Each structure stands twice: as C-alpha cells, then as structure tokens.
Amino acid sequence: MNLTGPRRSGPNDDETTAPVELPHVLVTVAEDGTLTATVDGTPFPAPGETAWTRTTFGPLMDAITSDRTVAVRVEVRECDGSVFTDIIRPRTPRRAVTLPEKPVPETRRSHHARRVPRLMEVTADGFVPGEDVAIAVIVSHTDATGTGGARALIDLDTFPDAAGQEVILLGRISGTLAVRQLT
C-alpha cells in the first residue's frame, strides 16, 4: 500500500523553470493624441503615412497581437504622467464544425431553418417619437425612434411575388401614413 502522495515540485527543487514572458507593448500618448508604440523595445510604426491615434488604439492592438491571437502585456503612458497596465489575452479559438460522414437527408424543417431571408428595409419620417407604427400588409409592427423615424425589415420571401407590392407604414398616434413600393 502506497501512503505517499504525488510528488510536487517546490522552490528548493533542482529543476529550473523559466517564467512565462509576454511581449511588452509600450504605448506613449502625446499631447496631440497621437500614439507611439514599441514591442519589446522595437518601434511599431503605423501603416503608410498615418500615425496611431487614440481612436486607432483597437486596430493598433489587433495589429500587434495578430488579431488577438497572442497575449501581450500593454503599458500605456499618458501625456499627464499617468500609467495604465493591462494584459490583453488572446481570443479563444473557435472550434471547427465537423461534418457528418454521410449527409443527412434534408427535411422541410431543416431547409426552412437553413434558408437565408431576403430582407428589404422600408423607412419613413414624420412619426411621433416612440409611437407604435403598423406595417401593412400587416406582417409586423415596429416603434418610431426618438427622432420620429420608423424602420421595418421586410422578408421578401413572405410574398409570392414581391415585385409591385406596396407596404404601408401607419403611425397609430400621429396618423402618419407612408406608402412604399417593394422593388
């Protein structure tokens, strides 16, 4: 009978383990908002004749991390002297879907679930903000936006022949009526 547990390494073991080292990204922010980036001390220039800016920080990190496939330690030094440090971890890879060896016979339900709808946007203005807007041939309802606009996505496959069909947007409070042709 073995009474000893599994062997665990400790700080006094002879084995040497190397610490994990992440690439170090240093981003320095200038007073005009432009960024200077280095990776492990090597400059990382902006593409073309442009400069990295605060608004391009995301694309900068994507470029350095190869679209978030590599973890990096990021240090941002602001022009006011403040420093922010973070670790950007890689995205978890998506698993590839394995296809069955024998194709499964398609049913009406699977065909319908796999179909991609053909949508058409219908818009109109003049509605009361937030009012209920009816869509006729009444296939659904929508709400007016905060500015009084309305938007409807029409699945063209719900009509036998969408050519020449018309859609009505009717404001339930304002009475605003807009007729649009599906083309």
PDB file of N, CA and C in Angstrom, residues 54-153:
ATOM      1  N   ARG A  54      -5.616  57.912 -30.572  1.00  0.00           N
ATOM      2  CA  ARG A  54      -6.472  57.279 -29.564  1.00  0.00           C
ATOM      3  C   ARG A  54      -7.596  56.475 -30.221  1.00  0.00           C
ATOM      4  N   THR A  55      -8.135  56.978 -31.325  1.00  0.00           N
ATOM      5  CA  THR A  55      -9.236  56.282 -31.990  1.00  0.00           C
ATOM      6  C   THR A  55      -8.783  55.015 -32.697  1.00  0.00           C
ATOM      7  N   THR A  56      -7.493  54.883 -32.972  1.00  0.00           N
ATOM      8  CA  THR A  56      -6.992  53.673 -33.636  1.00  0.00           C
ATOM      9  C   THR A  56      -6.285  52.748 -32.654  1.00  0.00           C
ATOM     10  N   PHE A  57      -6.556  52.913 -31.352  1.00  0.00           N
ATOM     11  CA  PHE A  57      -5.922  52.055 -30.351  1.00  0.00           C
ATOM     12  C   PHE A  57      -6.329  50.585 -30.545  1.00  0.00           C
ATOM     13  N   GLY A  58      -7.607  50.331 -30.807  1.00  0.00           N
ATOM     14  CA  GLY A  58      -8.075  48.961 -31.044  1.00  0.00           C
ATOM     15  C   GLY A  58      -7.384  48.311 -32.226  1.00  0.00           C
ATOM     16  N   PRO A  59      -7.389  48.971 -33.410  1.00  0.00           N
ATOM     17  CA  PRO A  59      -6.665  48.397 -34.542  1.00  0.00           C
ATOM     18  C   PRO A  59      -5.159  48.240 -34.277  1.00  0.00           C
ATOM     19  N   LEU A  60      -4.572  49.145 -33.471  1.00  0.00           N
ATOM     20  CA  LEU A  60      -3.165  49.016 -33.097  1.00  0.00           C
ATOM     21  C   LEU A  60      -2.947  47.723 -32.319  1.00  0.00           C
ATOM     22  N   MET A  61      -3.811  47.469 -31.318  1.00  0.00           N
ATOM     23  CA  MET A  61      -3.684  46.240 -30.530  1.00  0.00           C
ATOM     24  C   MET A  61      -3.937  45.003 -31.391  1.00  0.00           C
ATOM     25  N   ASP A  62      -4.902  45.099 -32.327  1.00  0.00           N
ATOM     26  CA  ASP A  62      -5.149  43.974 -33.235  1.00  0.00           C
ATOM     27  C   ASP A  62      -3.920  43.693 -34.094  1.00  0.00           C
ATOM     28  N   ALA A  63      -3.265  44.746 -34.579  1.00  0.00           N
ATOM     29  CA  ALA A  63      -2.080  44.562 -35.420  1.00  0.00           C
ATOM     30  C   ALA A  63      -0.934  43.955 -34.617  1.00  0.00           C
ATOM     31  N   ILE A  64      -0.738  44.415 -33.398  1.00  0.00           N
ATOM     32  CA  ILE A  64       0.362  43.906 -32.575  1.00  0.00           C
ATOM     33  C   ILE A  64       0.117  42.464 -32.157  1.00  0.00           C
ATOM     34  N   THR A  65      -1.115  42.134 -31.813  1.00  0.00           N
ATOM     35  CA  THR A  65      -1.425  40.792 -31.303  1.00  0.00           C
ATOM     36  C   THR A  65      -1.868  39.828 -32.398  1.00  0.00           C
ATOM     37  N   SER A  66      -1.662  40.202 -33.644  1.00  0.00           N
ATOM     38  CA  SER A  66      -2.093  39.371 -34.780  1.00  0.00           C
ATOM     39  C   SER A  66      -3.558  39.015 -34.648  1.00  0.00           C
ATOM     40  N   ASP A  67      -4.379  40.051 -34.536  1.00  0.00           N
ATOM     41  CA  ASP A  67      -5.825  39.924 -34.387  1.00  0.00           C
ATOM     42  C   ASP A  67      -6.202  39.115 -33.156  1.00  0.00           C
ATOM     43  N   ARG A  68      -5.549  39.441 -32.045  1.00  0.00           N
ATOM     44  CA  ARG A  68      -5.816  38.879 -30.714  1.00  0.00           C
ATOM     45  C   ARG A  68      -5.550  37.378 -30.635  1.00  0.00           C
ATOM     46  N   THR A  69      -4.516  36.919 -31.329  1.00  0.00           N
ATOM     47  CA  THR A  69      -4.139  35.510 -31.213  1.00  0.00           C
ATOM     48  C   THR A  69      -2.950  35.328 -30.277  1.00  0.00           C
ATOM     49  N   VAL A  70      -2.320  36.425 -29.853  1.00  0.00           N
ATOM     50  CA  VAL A  70      -1.152  36.372 -28.984  1.00  0.00           C
ATOM     51  C   VAL A  70      -1.425  37.251 -27.759  1.00  0.00           C
ATOM     52  N   ALA A  71      -1.090  36.756 -26.578  1.00  0.00           N
ATOM     53  CA  ALA A  71      -1.233  37.562 -25.361  1.00  0.00           C
ATOM     54  C   ALA A  71      -0.067  38.543 -25.260  1.00  0.00           C
ATOM     55  N   VAL A  72      -0.346  39.751 -24.800  1.00  0.00           N
ATOM     56  CA  VAL A  72       0.699  40.762 -24.619  1.00  0.00           C
ATOM     57  C   VAL A  72       0.441  41.536 -23.334  1.00  0.00           C
ATOM     58  N   ARG A  73       1.515  42.087 -22.779  1.00  0.00           N
ATOM     59  CA  ARG A  73       1.421  42.996 -21.636  1.00  0.00           C
ATOM     60  C   ARG A  73       1.505  44.402 -22.208  1.00  0.00           C
ATOM     61  N   VAL A  74       0.472  45.214 -21.929  1.00  0.00           N
ATOM     62  CA  VAL A  74       0.395  46.552 -22.503  1.00  0.00           C
ATOM     63  C   VAL A  74       0.569  47.580 -21.398  1.00  0.00           C
ATOM     64  N   GLU A  75       1.430  48.551 -21.654  1.00  0.00           N
ATOM     65  CA  GLU A  75       1.638  49.673 -20.738  1.00  0.00           C
ATOM     66  C   GLU A  75       1.383  50.944 -21.538  1.00  0.00           C
ATOM     67  N   VAL A  76       0.416  51.742 -21.063  1.00  0.00           N
ATOM     68  CA  VAL A  76       0.078  52.999 -21.728  1.00  0.00           C
ATOM     69  C   VAL A  76       0.523  54.139 -20.837  1.00  0.00           C
ATOM     70  N   ARG A  77       1.379  55.003 -21.367  1.00  0.00           N
ATOM     71  CA  ARG A  77       1.863  56.176 -20.634  1.00  0.00           C
ATOM     72  C   ARG A  77       1.208  57.412 -21.219  1.00  0.00           C
ATOM     73  N   GLU A  78       0.354  58.030 -20.422  1.00  0.00           N
ATOM     74  CA  GLU A  78      -0.366  59.224 -20.852  1.00  0.00           C
ATOM     75  C   GLU A  78       0.555  60.444 -20.780  1.00  0.00           C
ATOM     76  N   CYS A  79       0.170  61.506 -21.488  1.00  0.00           N
ATOM     77  CA  CYS A  79       0.980  62.715 -21.508  1.00  0.00           C
ATOM     78  C   CYS A  79       0.975  63.428 -20.153  1.00  0.00           C
ATOM     79  N   ASP A  80      -0.015  63.145 -19.294  1.00  0.00           N
ATOM     80  CA  ASP A  80      -0.064  63.775 -17.974  1.00  0.00           C
ATOM     81  C   ASP A  80       0.767  63.020 -16.933  1.00  0.00           C
ATOM     82  N   GLY A  81       1.438  61.936 -17.359  1.00  0.00           N
ATOM     83  CA  GLY A  81       2.298  61.178 -16.459  1.00  0.00           C
ATOM     84  C   GLY A  81       1.657  59.923 -15.887  1.00  0.00           C
ATOM     85  N   SER A  82       0.341  59.758 -16.058  1.00  0.00           N
ATOM     86  CA  SER A  82      -0.302  58.551 -15.544  1.00  0.00           C
ATOM     87  C   SER A  82       0.050  57.349 -16.426  1.00  0.00           C
ATOM     88  N   VAL A  83       0.063  56.171 -15.792  1.00  0.00           N
ATOM     89  CA  VAL A  83       0.439  54.944 -16.486  1.00  0.00           C
ATOM     90  C   VAL A  83      -0.637  53.892 -16.229  1.00  0.00           C
ATOM     91  N   PHE A  84      -1.046  53.215 -17.290  1.00  0.00           N
ATOM     92  CA  PHE A  84      -2.018  52.133 -17.203  1.00  0.00           C
ATOM     93  C   PHE A  84      -1.369  50.876 -17.743  1.00  0.00           C
ATOM     94  N   THR A  85      -1.577  49.767 -17.045  1.00  0.00           N
ATOM     95  CA  THR A  85      -1.003  48.495 -17.465  1.00  0.00           C
ATOM     96  C   THR A  85      -2.097  47.449 -17.509  1.00  0.00           C
ATOM     97  N   ASP A  86      -2.060  46.616 -18.535  1.00  0.00           N
ATOM     98  CA  ASP A  86      -3.041  45.550 -18.659  1.00  0.00           C
ATOM     99  C   ASP A  86      -2.438  44.420 -19.477  1.00  0.00           C
ATOM    100  N   ILE A  87      -3.068  43.271 -19.407  1.00  0.00           N
ATOM    101  CA  ILE A  87      -2.664  42.144 -20.237  1.00  0.00           C
ATOM    102  C   ILE A  87      -3.823  41.866 -21.183  1.00  0.00           C
ATOM    103  N   ILE A  88      -3.519  41.874 -22.459  1.00  0.00           N
ATOM    104  CA  ILE A  88      -4.532  41.545 -23.453  1.00  0.00           C
ATOM    105  C   ILE A  88      -4.364  40.072 -23.772  1.00  0.00           C
ATOM    106  N   ARG A  89      -5.387  39.311 -23.428  1.00  0.00           N
ATOM    107  CA  ARG A  89      -5.338  37.863 -23.638  1.00  0.00           C
ATOM    108  C   ARG A  89      -5.826  37.528 -25.037  1.00  0.00           C
ATOM    109  N   PRO A  90      -5.381  36.429 -25.579  1.00  0.00           N
ATOM    110  CA  PRO A  90      -5.866  36.045 -26.909  1.00  0.00           C
ATOM    111  C   PRO A  90      -7.314  35.582 -26.831  1.00  0.00           C
ATOM    112  N   ARG A  91      -8.009  35.730 -27.935  1.00  0.00           N
ATOM    113  CA  ARG A  91      -9.383  35.232 -28.018  1.00  0.00           C
ATOM    114  C   ARG A  91      -9.342  33.715 -28.002  1.00  0.00           C
ATOM    115  N   THR A  92     -10.387  33.119 -27.469  1.00  0.00           N
ATOM    116  CA  THR A  92     -10.448  31.661 -27.511  1.00  0.00           C
ATOM    117  C   THR A  92     -10.761  31.241 -28.936  1.00  0.00           C
ATOM    118  N   PRO A  93     -10.007  30.300 -29.459  1.00  0.00           N
ATOM    119  CA  PRO A  93     -10.243  29.897 -30.846  1.00  0.00           C
ATOM    120  C   PRO A  93     -11.585  29.190 -30.987  1.00  0.00           C
ATOM    121  N   ARG A  94     -12.213  29.406 -32.119  1.00  0.00           N
ATOM    122  CA  ARG A  94     -13.479  28.741 -32.387  1.00  0.00           C
ATOM    123  C   ARG A  94     -13.192  27.342 -32.915  1.00  0.00           C
ATOM    124  N   ARG A  95     -13.995  26.410 -32.450  1.00  0.00           N
ATOM    125  CA  ARG A  95     -13.836  25.042 -32.918  1.00  0.00           C
ATOM    126  C   ARG A  95     -14.436  24.905 -34.308  1.00  0.00           C
ATOM    127  N   ALA A  96     -13.759  24.148 -35.128  1.00  0.00           N
ATOM    128  CA  ALA A  96     -14.289  23.879 -36.457  1.00  0.00           C
ATOM    129  C   ALA A  96     -15.436  22.886 -36.332  1.00  0.00           C
ATOM    130  N   VAL A  97     -16.473  23.106 -37.088  1.00  0.00           N
ATOM    131  CA  VAL A  97     -17.616  22.213 -37.064  1.00  0.00           C
ATOM    132  C   VAL A  97     -17.275  20.991 -37.896  1.00  0.00           C
ATOM    133  N   THR A  98     -17.443  19.819 -37.303  1.00  0.00           N
ATOM    134  CA  THR A  98     -17.177  18.592 -38.043  1.00  0.00           C
ATOM    135  C   THR A  98     -18.450  18.174 -38.758  1.00  0.00           C
ATOM    136  N   LEU A  99     -18.323  17.909 -40.043  1.00  0.00           N
ATOM    137  CA  LEU A  99     -19.458  17.500 -40.834  1.00  0.00           C
ATOM    138  C   LEU A  99     -19.638  15.998 -40.723  1.00  0.00           C
ATOM    139  N   PRO A 100     -20.869  15.543 -40.711  1.00  0.00           N
ATOM    140  CA  PRO A 100     -21.077  14.100 -40.656  1.00  0.00           C
ATOM    141  C   PRO A 100     -20.567  13.438 -41.933  1.00  0.00           C
ATOM    142  N   GLU A 101     -20.124  12.182 -41.787  1.00  0.00           N
ATOM    143  CA  GLU A 101     -19.568  11.483 -42.941  1.00  0.00           C
ATOM    144  C   GLU A 101     -20.637  11.232 -43.998  1.00  0.00           C
ATOM    145  N   LYS A 102     -21.827  10.817 -43.563  1.00  0.00           N
ATOM    146  CA  LYS A 102     -22.914  10.609 -44.505  1.00  0.00           C
ATOM    147  C   LYS A 102     -23.851  11.803 -44.422  1.00  0.00           C
ATOM    148  N   PRO A 103     -24.209  12.398 -45.555  1.00  0.00           N
ATOM    149  CA  PRO A 103     -25.135  13.519 -45.482  1.00  0.00           C
ATOM    150  C   PRO A 103     -26.500  13.069 -44.964  1.00  0.00           C
ATOM    151  N   VAL A 104     -27.062  13.894 -44.095  1.00  0.00           N
ATOM    152  CA  VAL A 104     -28.369  13.610 -43.527  1.00  0.00           C
ATOM    153  C   VAL A 104     -29.417  14.101 -44.510  1.00  0.00           C
ATOM    154  N   PRO A 105     -30.460  13.296 -44.789  1.00  0.00           N
ATOM    155  CA  PRO A 105     -31.479  13.765 -45.725  1.00  0.00           C
ATOM    156  C   PRO A 105     -32.151  15.037 -45.196  1.00  0.00           C
ATOM    157  N   GLU A 106     -32.386  15.967 -46.099  1.00  0.00           N
ATOM    158  CA  GLU A 106     -32.954  17.254 -45.702  1.00  0.00           C
ATOM    159  C   GLU A 106     -34.462  17.154 -45.565  1.00  0.00           C
ATOM    160  N   THR A 107     -34.984  17.737 -44.496  1.00  0.00           N
ATOM    161  CA  THR A 107     -36.425  17.795 -44.281  1.00  0.00           C
ATOM    162  C   THR A 107     -36.908  19.206 -44.579  1.00  0.00           C
ATOM    163  N   ARG A 108     -38.228  19.371 -44.626  1.00  0.00           N
ATOM    164  CA  ARG A 108     -38.763  20.718 -44.843  1.00  0.00           C
ATOM    165  C   ARG A 108     -38.323  21.661 -43.741  1.00  0.00           C
ATOM    166  N   ARG A 109     -38.309  21.150 -42.502  1.00  0.00           N
ATOM    167  CA  ARG A 109     -37.934  21.980 -41.358  1.00  0.00           C
ATOM    168  C   ARG A 109     -36.466  22.395 -41.448  1.00  0.00           C
ATOM    169  N   SER A 110     -35.570  21.459 -41.795  1.00  0.00           N
ATOM    170  CA  SER A 110     -34.151  21.817 -41.869  1.00  0.00           C
ATOM    171  C   SER A 110     -33.893  22.764 -43.028  1.00  0.00           C
ATOM    172  N   HIS A 111     -34.631  22.590 -44.139  1.00  0.00           N
ATOM    173  CA  HIS A 111     -34.477  23.513 -45.268  1.00  0.00           C
ATOM    174  C   HIS A 111     -34.914  24.922 -44.864  1.00  0.00           C
ATOM    175  N   HIS A 112     -36.045  25.021 -44.154  1.00  0.00           N
ATOM    176  CA  HIS A 112     -36.539  26.324 -43.722  1.00  0.00           C
ATOM    177  C   HIS A 112     -35.587  26.967 -42.710  1.00  0.00           C
ATOM    178  N   ALA A 113     -35.012  26.164 -41.805  1.00  0.00           N
ATOM    179  CA  ALA A 113     -34.101  26.699 -40.789  1.00  0.00           C
ATOM    180  C   ALA A 113     -32.813  27.193 -41.417  1.00  0.00           C
ATOM    181  N   ARG A 114     -32.415  26.611 -42.534  1.00  0.00           N
ATOM    182  CA  ARG A 114     -31.149  26.966 -43.163  1.00  0.00           C
ATOM    183  C   ARG A 114     -31.290  28.100 -44.165  1.00  0.00           C
ATOM    184  N   ARG A 115     -32.497  28.429 -44.577  1.00  0.00           N
ATOM    185  CA  ARG A 115     -32.663  29.464 -45.602  1.00  0.00           C
ATOM    186  C   ARG A 115     -32.277  30.830 -45.056  1.00  0.00           C
ATOM    187  N   VAL A 116     -31.701  31.628 -45.894  1.00  0.00           N
ATOM    188  CA  VAL A 116     -31.309  32.990 -45.535  1.00  0.00           C
ATOM    189  C   VAL A 116     -32.406  33.922 -46.032  1.00  0.00           C
ATOM    190  N   PRO A 117     -33.013  34.708 -45.137  1.00  0.00           N
ATOM    191  CA  PRO A 117     -34.109  35.574 -45.581  1.00  0.00           C
ATOM    192  C   PRO A 117     -33.608  36.686 -46.493  1.00  0.00           C
ATOM    193  N   ARG A 118     -34.445  37.038 -47.459  1.00  0.00           N
ATOM    194  CA  ARG A 118     -34.164  38.191 -48.316  1.00  0.00           C
ATOM    195  C   ARG A 118     -34.916  39.358 -47.696  1.00  0.00           C
ATOM    196  N   LEU A 119     -34.181  40.286 -47.096  1.00  0.00           N
ATOM    197  CA  LEU A 119     -34.808  41.388 -46.374  1.00  0.00           C
ATOM    198  C   LEU A 119     -34.738  42.677 -47.177  1.00  0.00           C
ATOM    199  N   MET A 120     -35.732  43.525 -46.953  1.00  0.00           N
ATOM    200  CA  MET A 120     -35.742  44.851 -47.552  1.00  0.00           C
ATOM    201  C   MET A 120     -36.100  45.837 -46.458  1.00  0.00           C
ATOM    202  N   GLU A 121     -35.373  46.939 -46.387  1.00  0.00           N
ATOM    203  CA  GLU A 121     -35.641  47.963 -45.389  1.00  0.00           C
ATOM    204  C   GLU A 121     -36.600  48.989 -45.973  1.00  0.00           C
ATOM    205  N   VAL A 122     -37.604  49.355 -45.180  1.00  0.00           N
ATOM    206  CA  VAL A 122     -38.571  50.378 -45.561  1.00  0.00           C
ATOM    207  C   VAL A 122     -38.512  51.458 -44.487  1.00  0.00           C
ATOM    208  N   THR A 123     -38.307  52.719 -44.874  1.00  0.00           N
ATOM    209  CA  THR A 123     -38.190  53.800 -43.891  1.00  0.00           C
ATOM    210  C   THR A 123     -39.144  54.940 -44.239  1.00  0.00           C
ATOM    211  N   ALA A 124     -39.500  55.705 -43.234  1.00  0.00           N
ATOM    212  CA  ALA A 124     -40.320  56.900 -43.418  1.00  0.00           C
ATOM    213  C   ALA A 124     -40.122  57.791 -42.203  1.00  0.00           C
ATOM    214  N   ASP A 125     -40.403  59.082 -42.348  1.00  0.00           N
ATOM    215  CA  ASP A 125     -40.277  60.047 -41.260  1.00  0.00           C
ATOM    216  C   ASP A 125     -41.639  60.672 -40.965  1.00  0.00           C
ATOM    217  N   GLY A 126     -41.696  61.457 -39.875  1.00  0.00           N
ATOM    218  CA  GLY A 126     -42.900  62.196 -39.540  1.00  0.00           C
ATOM    219  C   GLY A 126     -43.732  61.558 -38.446  1.00  0.00           C
ATOM    220  N   PHE A 127     -43.214  60.535 -37.796  1.00  0.00           N
ATOM    221  CA  PHE A 127     -43.943  59.862 -36.734  1.00  0.00           C
ATOM    222  C   PHE A 127     -43.642  60.526 -35.395  1.00  0.00           C
ATOM    223  N   VAL A 128     -44.524  60.316 -34.416  1.00  0.00           N
ATOM    224  CA  VAL A 128     -44.305  60.799 -33.058  1.00  0.00           C
ATOM    225  C   VAL A 128     -43.236  59.897 -32.432  1.00  0.00           C
ATOM    226  N   PRO A 129     -42.219  60.470 -31.783  1.00  0.00           N
ATOM    227  CA  PRO A 129     -41.169  59.634 -31.201  1.00  0.00           C
ATOM    228  C   PRO A 129     -41.740  58.547 -30.282  1.00  0.00           C
ATOM    229  N   GLY A 130     -41.351  57.315 -30.537  1.00  0.00           N
ATOM    230  CA  GLY A 130     -41.745  56.185 -29.716  1.00  0.00           C
ATOM    231  C   GLY A 130     -43.109  55.593 -30.026  1.00  0.00           C
ATOM    232  N   GLU A 131     -43.855  56.164 -30.977  1.00  0.00           N
ATOM    233  CA  GLU A 131     -45.189  55.640 -31.249  1.00  0.00           C
ATOM    234  C   GLU A 131     -45.129  54.289 -31.948  1.00  0.00           C
ATOM    235  N   ASP A 132     -46.205  53.519 -31.824  1.00  0.00           N
ATOM    236  CA  ASP A 132     -46.331  52.235 -32.490  1.00  0.00           C
ATOM    237  C   ASP A 132     -46.631  52.502 -33.959  1.00  0.00           C
ATOM    238  N   VAL A 133     -45.873  51.875 -34.853  1.00  0.00           N
ATOM    239  CA  VAL A 133     -46.051  52.064 -36.289  1.00  0.00           C
ATOM    240  C   VAL A 133     -46.467  50.728 -36.881  1.00  0.00           C
ATOM    241  N   ALA A 134     -47.654  50.676 -37.496  1.00  0.00           N
ATOM    242  CA  ALA A 134     -48.142  49.451 -38.128  1.00  0.00           C
ATOM    243  C   ALA A 134     -47.542  49.335 -39.517  1.00  0.00           C
ATOM    244  N   ILE A 135     -47.261  48.105 -39.897  1.00  0.00           N
ATOM    245  CA  ILE A 135     -46.714  47.825 -41.216  1.00  0.00           C
ATOM    246  C   ILE A 135     -47.745  46.961 -41.925  1.00  0.00           C
ATOM    247  N   ALA A 136     -48.270  47.448 -43.035  1.00  0.00           N
ATOM    248  CA  ALA A 136     -49.310  46.707 -43.745  1.00  0.00           C
ATOM    249  C   ALA A 136     -48.796  46.402 -45.146  1.00  0.00           C
ATOM    250  N   VAL A 137     -49.001  45.363 -45.709  1.00  0.00           N
ATOM    251  CA  VAL A 137     -49.769  44.195 -45.456  1.00  0.00           C
ATOM    252  C   VAL A 137     -49.275  43.766 -44.087  1.00  0.00           C
ATOM    253  N   ILE A 138     -50.125  43.796 -43.078  1.00  0.00           N
ATOM    254  CA  ILE A 138     -49.637  43.747 -41.702  1.00  0.00           C
ATOM    255  C   ILE A 138     -48.920  42.425 -41.471  1.00  0.00           C
ATOM    256  N   VAL A 139     -47.617  42.510 -41.542  1.00  0.00           N
ATOM    257  CA  VAL A 139     -46.771  41.346 -41.267  1.00  0.00           C
ATOM    258  C   VAL A 139     -46.070  41.511 -39.931  1.00  0.00           C
ATOM    259  N   SER A 140     -45.997  42.754 -39.427  1.00  0.00           N
ATOM    260  CA  SER A 140     -45.381  43.004 -38.123  1.00  0.00           C
ATOM    261  C   SER A 140     -45.632  44.441 -37.724  1.00  0.00           C
ATOM    262  N   HIS A 141     -45.120  44.815 -36.543  1.00  0.00           N
ATOM    263  CA  HIS A 141     -45.163  46.191 -36.046  1.00  0.00           C
ATOM    264  C   HIS A 141     -43.756  46.612 -35.667  1.00  0.00           C
ATOM    265  N   THR A 142     -43.540  47.908 -35.617  1.00  0.00           N
ATOM    266  CA  THR A 142     -42.270  48.461 -35.158  1.00  0.00           C
ATOM    267  C   THR A 142     -42.577  49.708 -34.352  1.00  0.00           C
ATOM    268  N   ASP A 143     -41.584  50.289 -33.700  1.00  0.00           N
ATOM    269  CA  ASP A 143     -41.740  51.528 -32.944  1.00  0.00           C
ATOM    270  C   ASP A 143     -40.967  52.637 -33.637  1.00  0.00           C
ATOM    271  N   ALA A 144     -41.460  53.854 -33.526  1.00  0.00           N
ATOM    272  CA  ALA A 144     -40.735  55.001 -34.062  1.00  0.00           C
ATOM    273  C   ALA A 144     -39.538  55.289 -33.167  1.00  0.00           C
ATOM    274  N   THR A 145     -38.471  55.788 -33.759  1.00  0.00           N
ATOM    275  CA  THR A 145     -37.274  56.130 -32.998  1.00  0.00           C
ATOM    276  C   THR A 145     -37.505  57.404 -32.205  1.00  0.00           C
ATOM    277  N   GLY A 146     -36.539  57.798 -31.411  1.00  0.00           N
ATOM    278  CA  GLY A 146     -36.627  59.015 -30.617  1.00  0.00           C
ATOM    279  C   GLY A 146     -36.711  60.277 -31.447  1.00  0.00           C
ATOM    280  N   THR A 147     -36.365  60.180 -32.736  1.00  0.00           N
ATOM    281  CA  THR A 147     -36.435  61.346 -33.616  1.00  0.00           C
ATOM    282  C   THR A 147     -37.659  61.307 -34.514  1.00  0.00           C
ATOM    283  N   GLY A 148     -38.513  60.275 -34.344  1.00  0.00           N
ATOM    284  CA  GLY A 148     -39.725  60.201 -35.143  1.00  0.00           C
ATOM    285  C   GLY A 148     -39.578  59.393 -36.408  1.00  0.00           C
ATOM    286  N   GLY A 149     -38.471  58.707 -36.614  1.00  0.00           N
ATOM    287  CA  GLY A 149     -38.291  57.857 -37.793  1.00  0.00           C
ATOM    288  C   GLY A 149     -38.784  56.457 -37.505  1.00  0.00           C
ATOM    289  N   ALA A 150     -39.117  55.733 -38.542  1.00  0.00           N
ATOM    290  CA  ALA A 150     -39.532  54.338 -38.397  1.00  0.00           C
ATOM    291  C   ALA A 150     -38.760  53.499 -39.387  1.00  0.00           C
ATOM    292  N   ARG A 151     -38.516  52.254 -39.013  1.00  0.00           N
ATOM    293  CA  ARG A 151     -37.731  51.354 -39.853  1.00  0.00           C
ATOM    294  C   ARG A 151     -38.367  49.973 -39.782  1.00  0.00           C
ATOM    295  N   ALA A 152     -38.530  49.326 -40.925  1.00  0.00           N
ATOM    296  CA  ALA A 152     -39.082  47.981 -40.961  1.00  0.00           C
ATOM    297  C   ALA A 152     -38.219  47.139 -41.885  1.00  0.00           C
ATOM    298  N   LEU A 153     -37.933  45.908 -41.475  1.00  0.00           N
ATOM    299  CA  LEU A 153     -37.250  44.955 -42.337  1.00  0.00           C
ATOM    300  C   LEU A 153     -38.298  43.966 -42.821  1.00  0.00           C
TER     301      LEU A 153
END
